């Protein structure tokens, strides 16, 4: 018997206890809100000339949509994009009207993660077919949702107006476009502490750029660590609830997907977890479908939290619009048997093609998530 | 169902898998006892056959549950418990085989084997008891993850493997009735397989991942833990 460790001996002990990890997540959430606040302060500090030029292009809804897609693909997290958009809307430099397409674009962009995860199964044909179907059905669903709701929103403003009505009823405007947020004061204090660290920067614009960078950095880092820690904290719950949803379809899956995503603060994590389960055949594509849709709703919670931190009515309105958009999309597509599985069928057909020619899968990912949005932005700006 | 998400505490997936493996071993022991009862005087009966089949099916269903749970665990927490996940994915097959070979012993009774009154009855019964005890001890050792106990059982059972081969050889060279020789050859063969798969289960507690699962190989082909 040598000294190599047996599985029993090598069982990993969690480096942090549950309560410590939970406290860490609370601290990270606070830092995340400070990040959003710093971003808001940084944008404001840059002055209207600069920011007007920067955001001029997004007045075109399609350009806004592509910005949302590309930004999310680059940071690999719709939570980061939507939290940033909430911060931008909070500054008043991006209107709710212009932010809605960006939020919708973030929804599309976030599906790139599980599509990339599915490419890892390429060597096993059947596995890959299932994995790629599971990944791209999310793409098709989100595209269908945007195709149906973006024109409607542009023409009628129905989503953002509904969100405004809800925001006014729930939060109320206490003047200056602000609402009473229980955590706003604490977040403001924290942001001021961080800003004071850079008090030595004399130039106002240079300081604004620093706040902007630190803000975005904080949002990105804190969300990454929140996701990592929450994943460890709730792993057993995720496994239990997904196990329970394995043989189920419909509402149960939607609720499970929503809960898991709220818990880990990332729809990419939820949908990426599903890929190996579908690839291995223990979860059917059609049972994974509602879980994926639930993740769309769950991911909107991050923007709602961000909006609470900055206490701006418009910021909250765009966050609520995101929730309404994803909920309405499900209500529009899922309850009706004739259209419910269109995204799944399209994904199956694409997977069939990708199976015959695997370069198509890579091409699809690159063209849909990078080249089209990039070309769209360049042309439409 | 959805409330599963809010259910706090409870066991981790790996602990639940360990519990299921113990239950599978207990069920395999039930099959073994019934099968041995049949070849040692009890004979075949519809009730025993039905119960043996039902219990074996439960073992197979549990094996699938374990595999699903482990894939789920690996998908949700890919880097956590990786050694246990891989080890249990491997040894769950061994536990299922313990049930299978125990069921095969019952098949001997189905073909008319009855060791009662045989000249070598004492010896046959001795091995029945030894393997039964090995299964019980292995289940107890695995339940508490007793690494020393597992190593001791591996050492003890390894001696049996050579003895089974001797008995199979004797049966092959026997000049007695073919039905008796075949029954003994199969009996010792099944006991050897049960012993080897129980030993494989024990390796999950003491051997590194790359050296699991070699006790169902001939000694010269085996990689010792």
XYZ file of C-alpha atoms in Angstrom:
606
model
C 0.000 0.000 0.000
C 1.579 3.242 -1.018
C 0.838 6.738 0.145
C -1.402 7.758 -2.747
C -4.685 9.012 -1.361
C -7.840 6.967 -1.708
C -11.097 8.669 -2.734
C -12.175 8.486 0.900
C -9.033 10.171 2.126
C -9.124 12.825 -0.554
C -12.693 13.937 0.125
C -12.612 17.661 -0.135
C -13.554 19.701 2.837
C -15.192 23.006 2.076
C -12.688 25.736 2.843
C -15.408 28.033 4.188
C -18.321 27.120 6.422
C -21.847 27.837 5.201
C -22.546 30.836 7.460
C -19.158 32.419 6.660
C -19.800 31.957 2.952
C -23.305 33.442 3.338
C -21.827 36.476 5.104
C -19.271 36.776 2.335
C -22.082 36.808 -0.236
C -23.844 39.609 1.673
C -20.582 41.581 1.644
C -20.141 40.898 -2.063
C -23.692 42.042 -2.766
C -22.944 45.266 -0.948
C -19.751 45.707 -2.983
C -21.768 44.962 -6.141
C -24.196 47.783 -5.318
C -21.288 50.111 -4.600
C -19.966 49.173 -8.052
C -23.271 50.160 -9.682
C -23.263 53.436 -7.727
C -19.647 54.179 -8.741
C -20.512 53.485 -12.355
C -23.398 55.922 -12.112
C -21.137 58.556 -10.514
C -18.414 57.966 -13.103
C -20.805 58.376 -16.037
C -22.240 61.553 -14.523
C -18.726 62.909 -13.941
C -17.780 62.461 -17.601
C -20.153 65.225 -18.582
C -22.998 65.270 -21.055
C -20.889 66.027 -24.168
C -18.916 62.821 -23.884
C -21.778 60.596 -22.819
C -24.170 62.014 -25.408
C -21.687 61.061 -28.111
C -21.149 57.636 -26.545
C -24.785 56.685 -26.335
C -26.063 58.485 -29.397
C -25.979 55.299 -31.431
C -28.286 53.340 -29.175
C -31.237 55.515 -30.071
C -31.740 53.029 -32.900
C -33.521 50.064 -31.247
C -31.678 47.488 -33.358
C -28.323 49.071 -32.538
C -29.305 48.996 -28.861
C -30.235 45.337 -29.216
C -26.865 44.509 -30.799
C -25.002 46.490 -28.109
C -26.802 44.394 -25.500
C -25.895 41.152 -27.309
C -22.248 42.024 -27.858
C -21.669 43.491 -24.384
C -23.104 40.342 -22.807
C -21.076 38.038 -25.047
C -17.923 39.948 -24.077
C -18.522 39.781 -20.313
C -20.279 36.395 -20.519
C -22.938 37.542 -18.103
C -26.286 39.191 -18.703
C -26.334 40.121 -15.011
C -23.277 42.333 -15.488
C -24.802 43.930 -18.599
C -28.227 44.531 -17.068
C -26.778 45.866 -13.809
C -24.632 48.242 -15.877
C -27.678 49.299 -17.918
C -29.582 49.976 -14.690
C -26.684 52.182 -13.603
C -26.690 54.003 -16.954
C -30.439 54.558 -16.869
C -30.055 55.790 -13.291
C -27.784 58.560 -14.529
C -30.510 59.733 -16.892
C -28.114 59.610 -19.844
C -29.752 56.525 -21.331
C -33.530 56.613 -21.367
C -35.682 53.671 -20.421
C -36.931 53.653 -24.012
C -33.389 53.235 -25.361
C -32.360 50.776 -22.676
C -35.155 48.268 -23.367
C -33.581 46.923 -26.601
C -30.211 46.647 -24.826
C -31.825 44.593 -22.056
C -33.403 42.359 -24.705
C -30.011 42.028 -26.390
C -28.499 40.945 -23.066
C -31.079 38.153 -23.002
C -29.866 36.899 -26.369
C -26.179 37.397 -25.584
C -26.295 35.369 -22.386
C -27.160 32.211 -24.302
C -23.693 32.118 -25.845
C -22.270 30.552 -22.673
C -24.241 27.337 -22.836
C -23.750 27.185 -26.599
C -19.988 27.235 -25.985
C -20.408 24.593 -23.254
C -22.291 22.389 -25.734
C -19.398 22.557 -28.219
C -17.301 20.592 -25.719
C -19.438 17.534 -26.538
C -18.529 17.662 -30.224
C -16.538 14.428 -30.212
C -19.573 12.297 -29.353
C -22.183 12.717 -32.071
C -25.355 11.840 -30.177
C -24.218 13.647 -27.054
C -23.376 16.704 -29.112
C -26.726 16.653 -30.890
C -28.583 16.674 -27.577
C -26.251 19.251 -26.003
C -26.365 21.610 -28.979
C -30.163 21.321 -29.157
C -30.473 22.120 -25.456
C -28.203 25.141 -25.853
C -29.668 26.603 -29.027
C -33.315 26.162 -28.047
C -32.578 28.966 -25.572
C -31.215 31.094 -28.435
C -34.306 30.471 -30.574
C -36.697 31.137 -27.718
C -35.028 34.442 -26.926
C -34.938 35.417 -30.613
C -38.636 34.620 -30.929
C -39.359 36.671 -27.823
C -37.404 39.653 -29.153
C -38.966 39.325 -32.622
C -42.418 39.475 -31.056
C -41.899 42.004 -28.296
C -39.291 44.480 -29.526
C -41.457 45.877 -32.367
C -44.426 45.977 -29.996
C -42.380 47.849 -27.398
C -40.948 50.280 -29.969
C -44.407 51.061 -31.357
C -46.462 51.097 -28.166
C -44.013 51.185 -25.268
C -46.285 48.650 -23.601
C -43.568 46.852 -21.606
C -41.825 49.934 -20.261
C -45.135 51.716 -19.584
C -46.392 48.740 -17.608
C -43.098 48.679 -15.725
C -43.433 52.416 -15.025
C -46.932 51.908 -13.668
C -45.721 49.098 -11.406
C -42.671 51.066 -10.272
C -44.792 54.132 -9.458
C -47.271 52.012 -7.538
C -44.643 50.047 -5.598
C -41.787 52.500 -5.097
C -43.243 55.934 -5.720
C -41.348 59.012 -6.788
C -40.151 61.083 -3.807
C -38.924 63.812 -6.136
C -36.055 64.146 -8.579
C -36.788 60.779 -10.084
C -35.767 58.984 -6.887
C -37.562 56.503 -4.655
C -37.162 55.495 -1.040
C -34.786 52.574 -1.054
C -33.925 51.012 2.298
C -30.325 50.359 1.233
C -29.631 53.455 -0.836
C -28.029 55.388 2.043
C -25.679 52.553 2.940
C -24.673 52.102 -0.706
C -24.077 55.841 -1.138
C -21.871 55.883 1.972
C -19.848 52.926 0.678
C -19.413 54.522 -2.744
C -18.229 57.739 -1.097
C -15.623 55.775 0.867
C -14.291 54.246 -2.347
C -14.333 57.626 -4.093
C -12.383 59.151 -1.218
C -9.609 56.633 -1.900
C -9.094 58.446 -5.191
C -9.278 61.934 -3.700
C -5.720 62.574 -4.896
C -6.910 62.701 -8.518
C -7.347 66.420 -9.206
C -8.858 66.190 -12.671
C -12.623 65.655 -12.428
C -12.879 63.809 -15.746
C -9.923 61.547 -14.904
C -11.561 60.722 -11.554
C -14.820 59.970 -13.375
C -13.007 57.536 -15.690
C -11.434 55.838 -12.658
C -14.839 55.527 -10.925
C -16.283 54.128 -14.129
C -13.542 51.511 -14.420
C -13.651 50.625 -10.714
C -17.449 50.457 -10.871
C -17.543 48.100 -13.847
C -14.694 46.078 -12.349
C -16.532 45.769 -9.048
C -19.763 44.724 -10.768
C -17.935 42.082 -12.771
C -15.810 40.742 -9.921
C -18.500 40.744 -7.256
C -21.017 39.011 -9.505
C -18.390 36.412 -10.392
C -17.687 35.696 -6.732
C -21.349 35.895 -5.700
C -22.112 33.269 -8.336
C -19.204 31.071 -7.269
C -20.071 31.217 -3.580
C -23.801 30.853 -4.066
C -23.165 27.846 -6.271
C -21.299 26.178 -3.409
C -23.845 27.310 -0.816
C -26.893 26.014 -2.646
C -25.336 23.116 -4.592
C -27.273 20.469 -2.649
C -30.537 22.404 -3.107
C -29.872 22.786 -6.833
C -29.185 19.072 -7.162
C -32.305 18.158 -5.196
C -34.603 20.462 -7.147
C -33.130 19.551 -10.548
C -33.387 15.871 -9.627
C -37.029 16.425 -8.816
C -37.541 18.211 -12.130
C -35.749 15.556 -14.230
C -38.879 13.758 -15.309
C -41.149 16.783 -15.215
C -42.046 19.373 -17.725
C -43.943 22.646 -17.591
C -44.485 24.930 -14.657
C -42.347 22.917 -12.244
C -39.347 23.284 -14.529
C -39.948 27.000 -14.976
C -40.089 27.550 -11.207
C -37.021 25.362 -10.598
C -35.071 27.245 -13.297
C -36.122 30.550 -11.785
C -35.191 29.566 -8.223
C -31.821 28.100 -9.174
C -30.964 31.216 -11.210
C -32.014 33.601 -8.446
C -29.870 31.578 -6.043
C -26.726 31.607 -8.179
C -27.412 35.022 -9.775
C -26.613 33.728 -13.232
C -28.794 32.218 -15.936
C -25.643 31.039 -17.710
C -24.790 28.829 -14.745
C -28.273 27.300 -14.702
C -28.428 26.670 -18.431
C -24.834 25.439 -18.561
C -25.540 22.918 -15.784
C -28.323 21.523 -17.962
C -26.061 20.869 -20.956
C -24.109 17.875 -19.558
C -27.336 16.512 -18.058
C -29.036 16.619 -21.452
C -25.897 15.426 -23.245
C -25.646 12.387 -20.977
C -29.295 11.633 -21.618
C -30.527 11.823 -18.031
C -32.495 14.981 -18.759
C -34.655 15.176 -21.876
C -34.367 18.274 -24.068
C -38.081 18.978 -23.637
C -37.788 18.738 -19.842
C -34.768 21.052 -19.849
C -36.691 23.602 -21.943
C -38.937 25.023 -19.175
C -35.974 25.145 -16.760
C -34.168 27.299 -19.324
C -37.177 29.605 -19.586
C -37.352 29.905 -15.791
C -33.708 30.972 -15.840
C -34.728 33.895 -18.073
C -36.973 35.226 -15.305
C -34.564 34.396 -12.484
C -31.731 36.358 -14.044
C -33.751 39.589 -13.903
C -33.389 39.691 -10.113
C -29.809 40.988 -10.363
C -30.960 44.161 -12.125
C -33.738 44.601 -9.551
C -31.154 44.413 -6.750
C -28.944 46.899 -8.602
C -31.931 49.253 -8.963
C -32.625 49.091 -5.230
C -29.034 50.113 -4.592
C -29.132 53.275 -6.661
C -32.689 54.334 -5.765
C -33.527 55.901 -9.135
C -37.055 55.390 -10.446
C -35.908 54.975 -14.037
C -33.304 52.399 -13.004
C -35.994 50.411 -11.242
C -38.309 50.821 -14.235
C -35.809 49.269 -16.650
C -35.152 46.428 -14.197
C -38.902 45.762 -13.905
C -39.191 45.981 -17.715
C -36.630 43.184 -17.949
C -38.727 40.989 -15.630
C -41.928 41.814 -17.508
C -40.305 41.122 -20.880
C -39.142 37.661 -19.861
C -42.404 36.799 -18.130
C -44.549 37.989 -21.032
C -42.316 36.095 -23.488
C -42.999 32.861 -21.618
C -46.734 33.596 -21.401
C -46.767 34.403 -25.101
C -45.005 31.251 -26.264
C -45.075 28.485 -23.669
C -48.773 27.935 -22.857
C -49.734 27.337 -26.493
C -48.931 23.806 -27.663
C -48.711 24.791 -31.336
C -45.929 27.300 -30.801
C -44.442 26.062 -27.504
C -41.881 23.780 -29.068
C -40.976 25.878 -32.118
C -37.646 26.884 -30.491
C -36.926 23.235 -29.635
C -37.793 22.067 -33.159
C -35.610 24.771 -34.721
C -32.788 23.846 -32.343
C -33.164 20.158 -33.250
C -32.963 20.997 -36.957
C -29.895 23.174 -36.413
C -28.299 20.398 -34.341
C -28.973 17.905 -37.168
C -27.158 20.211 -39.571
C -24.350 20.852 -37.100
C -23.967 17.115 -36.596
C -23.371 16.601 -40.304
C -21.017 19.537 -40.500
C -19.514 20.405 -37.171
C -17.869 23.587 -38.396
C -21.416 24.892 -38.748
C -21.771 24.876 -34.961
C -18.665 26.997 -34.554
C -19.734 29.245 -37.425
C -23.219 29.659 -35.977
C -21.782 30.710 -32.608
C -19.317 33.149 -34.110
C -21.703 34.676 -36.662
C -24.770 34.919 -34.403
C -23.095 36.199 -31.286
C -20.179 38.239 -32.602
C -20.249 39.083 -36.308
C -23.927 40.003 -36.742
C -24.079 42.190 -33.598
C -20.761 43.811 -34.469
C -21.813 44.503 -38.061
C -25.197 45.716 -36.817
C -23.612 48.205 -34.439
C -21.203 49.492 -37.082
C -23.927 49.909 -39.680
C -26.705 51.282 -37.501
C -24.774 53.688 -35.294
C -41.192 19.064 -5.787
C -40.347 22.779 -6.060
C -40.200 22.818 -2.266
C -37.173 20.519 -2.529
C -35.229 23.679 -3.238
C -36.178 25.178 0.114
C -35.660 22.002 2.130
C -32.670 22.829 4.271
C -30.027 20.541 5.732
C -30.246 16.924 4.744
C -27.488 14.858 3.279
C -25.138 15.814 0.510
C -25.410 13.940 -2.786
C -22.326 11.898 -1.974
C -23.739 10.922 1.422
C -27.021 9.968 -0.227
C -25.139 7.881 -2.790
C -23.227 6.126 0.007
C -26.514 5.404 1.763
C -27.962 3.989 -1.469
C -24.866 1.817 -2.001
C -25.296 0.415 1.512
C -28.979 -0.306 0.789
C -27.989 -1.998 -2.468
C -25.532 -4.200 -0.574
C -28.205 -5.034 1.999
C -30.577 -5.988 -0.801
C -27.855 -8.054 -2.477
C -27.404 -9.874 0.829
C -31.149 -10.582 0.941
C -30.917 -12.104 -2.570
C -27.837 -14.089 -1.512
C -29.536 -15.484 1.596
C -32.633 -16.509 -0.343
C -30.560 -18.065 -3.118
C -28.423 -19.994 -0.640
C -31.539 -21.104 1.201
C -32.797 -22.521 -2.080
C -29.639 -24.519 -2.929
C -29.181 -25.709 0.655
C -32.441 -27.584 1.023
C -35.093 -24.977 0.390
C -35.428 -25.689 -3.321
C -37.047 -23.430 -5.852
C -40.365 -21.802 -5.158
C -42.478 -19.235 -6.958
C -42.423 -16.957 -3.968
C -38.654 -17.037 -3.568
C -38.148 -16.568 -7.316
C -40.508 -13.596 -7.324
C -38.812 -12.015 -4.319
C -35.304 -12.601 -5.675
C -36.275 -11.001 -8.997
C -38.018 -8.094 -7.323
C -35.064 -7.377 -5.028
C -32.584 -7.646 -7.893
C -34.682 -5.188 -9.885
C -34.602 -2.796 -6.918
C -30.813 -3.045 -6.976
C -30.773 -2.229 -10.703
C -33.091 0.746 -10.228
C -30.897 1.988 -7.378
C -27.840 1.692 -9.630
C -29.502 3.977 -12.169
C -30.448 6.427 -9.416
C -26.857 6.492 -8.196
C -25.555 7.145 -11.707
C -28.084 9.933 -12.292
C -27.273 11.517 -8.935
C -23.543 11.391 -9.671
C -23.938 12.951 -13.144
C -26.124 15.647 -11.571
C -23.512 16.235 -8.863
C -20.719 16.428 -11.427
C -22.741 18.903 -13.509
C -23.623 21.179 -10.595
C -20.328 20.952 -8.695
C -17.735 19.701 -11.174
C -14.726 20.072 -8.923
C -16.263 19.057 -5.619
C -16.015 15.406 -4.509
C -14.490 14.459 -7.843
C -12.711 11.417 -6.408
C -15.827 10.094 -4.682
C -17.964 10.804 -7.747
C -15.684 8.802 -10.034
C -15.126 6.039 -7.482
C -18.827 5.517 -6.848
C -19.653 5.661 -10.550
C -17.254 2.730 -10.867
C -18.139 0.627 -7.807
C -21.905 0.960 -8.147
C -21.495 -1.501 -11.011
C -19.710 -3.898 -8.632
C -22.516 -3.725 -6.091
C -25.055 -4.385 -8.842
C -22.991 -7.405 -9.908
C -22.990 -8.757 -6.340
C -26.788 -8.814 -6.650
C -26.595 -10.397 -10.118
C -24.283 -13.242 -9.072
C -26.351 -13.858 -5.952
C -29.358 -14.202 -8.227
C -27.340 -16.626 -10.356
C -26.867 -18.823 -7.290
C -30.654 -19.048 -7.137
C -30.589 -20.192 -10.782
C -28.680 -23.282 -9.613
C -31.685 -24.226 -7.497
C -33.877 -23.572 -10.509
C -31.897 -26.217 -12.401
C -32.375 -28.686 -9.550
C -29.221 -28.213 -7.489
C -29.576 -29.164 -3.841
C -26.424 -29.534 -1.779
C -28.249 -31.129 1.161
C -26.688 -34.481 1.993
C -23.787 -33.985 -0.431
C -20.421 -35.450 0.533
C -18.851 -32.016 0.434
C -21.802 -30.326 2.158
C -19.649 -29.012 5.036
C -17.219 -27.374 2.657
C -19.953 -25.899 0.469
C -21.706 -24.500 3.541
C -18.445 -23.145 4.911
C -17.946 -21.021 1.788
C -21.609 -19.989 1.836
C -21.093 -18.663 5.364
C -17.714 -17.087 4.607
C -19.053 -15.106 1.653
C -22.245 -14.187 3.496
C -20.115 -12.873 6.360
C -17.893 -11.015 3.890
C -20.930 -9.272 2.409
C -22.235 -8.311 5.845
C -18.834 -7.069 7.012
C -18.243 -5.129 3.787
C -21.629 -3.422 4.119
C -20.844 -2.442 7.710
C -17.337 -1.252 6.811
C -18.626 0.788 3.850
C -21.432 2.336 5.904
C -18.910 3.941 8.259
C -16.157 4.348 5.668
C -13.745 2.309 7.773
C -10.565 2.319 5.704
C -8.645 -0.072 7.956
C -11.582 -2.451 8.048
C -11.807 -2.303 4.251
C -8.129 -3.176 3.839
C -8.459 -6.047 6.311
C -11.443 -7.415 4.365
C -9.548 -7.153 1.069
C -6.626 -9.098 2.554
C -8.938 -11.725 4.015
C -11.036 -12.152 0.853
C -8.002 -12.308 -1.416
C -7.133 -15.679 0.127
C -10.578 -17.012 -0.837
C -10.033 -16.239 -4.530
C -7.272 -18.846 -4.923
C -9.342 -21.384 -3.018
C -12.311 -20.929 -5.372
C -10.046 -21.598 -8.359
C -8.878 -24.829 -6.732
C -12.488 -25.904 -6.246
C -13.442 -25.031 -9.838
C -10.414 -27.047 -11.047
C -11.450 -29.985 -8.888
C -14.984 -29.836 -10.305
C -13.628 -29.832 -13.860
C -11.512 -32.897 -13.146
C -14.302 -34.677 -11.293
C -15.327 -38.116 -12.516
C -18.678 -37.914 -10.718
C -22.047 -37.016 -12.302
C -21.849 -34.014 -14.631
C -24.771 -32.285 -12.909
C -22.847 -32.279 -9.611
C -19.579 -31.103 -11.202
C -21.280 -28.325 -13.173
C -23.213 -27.182 -10.103
C -20.034 -26.973 -8.038
C -18.018 -25.285 -10.776
C -20.727 -22.658 -11.168
C -21.264 -22.340 -7.405
C -17.603 -21.586 -6.720
C -17.393 -19.413 -9.813
C -20.331 -17.295 -8.591
C -18.827 -17.066 -5.102
C -15.550 -15.938 -6.632
C -17.298 -13.204 -8.603
C -19.289 -12.059 -5.576
C -16.096 -11.940 -3.506
C -14.199 -10.027 -6.209
C -16.941 -7.452 -6.633
C -17.211 -6.975 -2.855
C -13.450 -6.422 -2.825
C -13.834 -3.871 -5.617
C -16.368 -2.028 -3.474
C -13.829 -1.987 -0.654
C -11.196 -0.465 -2.960
C -13.361 2.683 -3.127
C -12.332 3.236 0.500
C -8.655 2.438 0.236
C -7.391 2.683 -3.321
C -6.646 5.697 -5.481
C -9.043 6.201 -8.395
C -6.734 4.738 -11.034
C -6.413 1.479 -9.120
C -10.046 0.748 -8.353
C -11.878 -2.245 -9.600
C -9.181 -4.839 -10.371
C -10.217 -7.681 -8.058
C -12.427 -9.265 -10.685
C -9.279 -9.732 -12.785
C -6.911 -12.701 -12.572
C -4.175 -12.037 -10.022
C -1.451 -11.676 -12.643
C -3.513 -9.015 -14.497
C -4.352 -7.052 -11.389
C -2.988 -3.681 -10.311
C -2.728 -3.878 -6.537
C -4.059 -0.898 -4.577
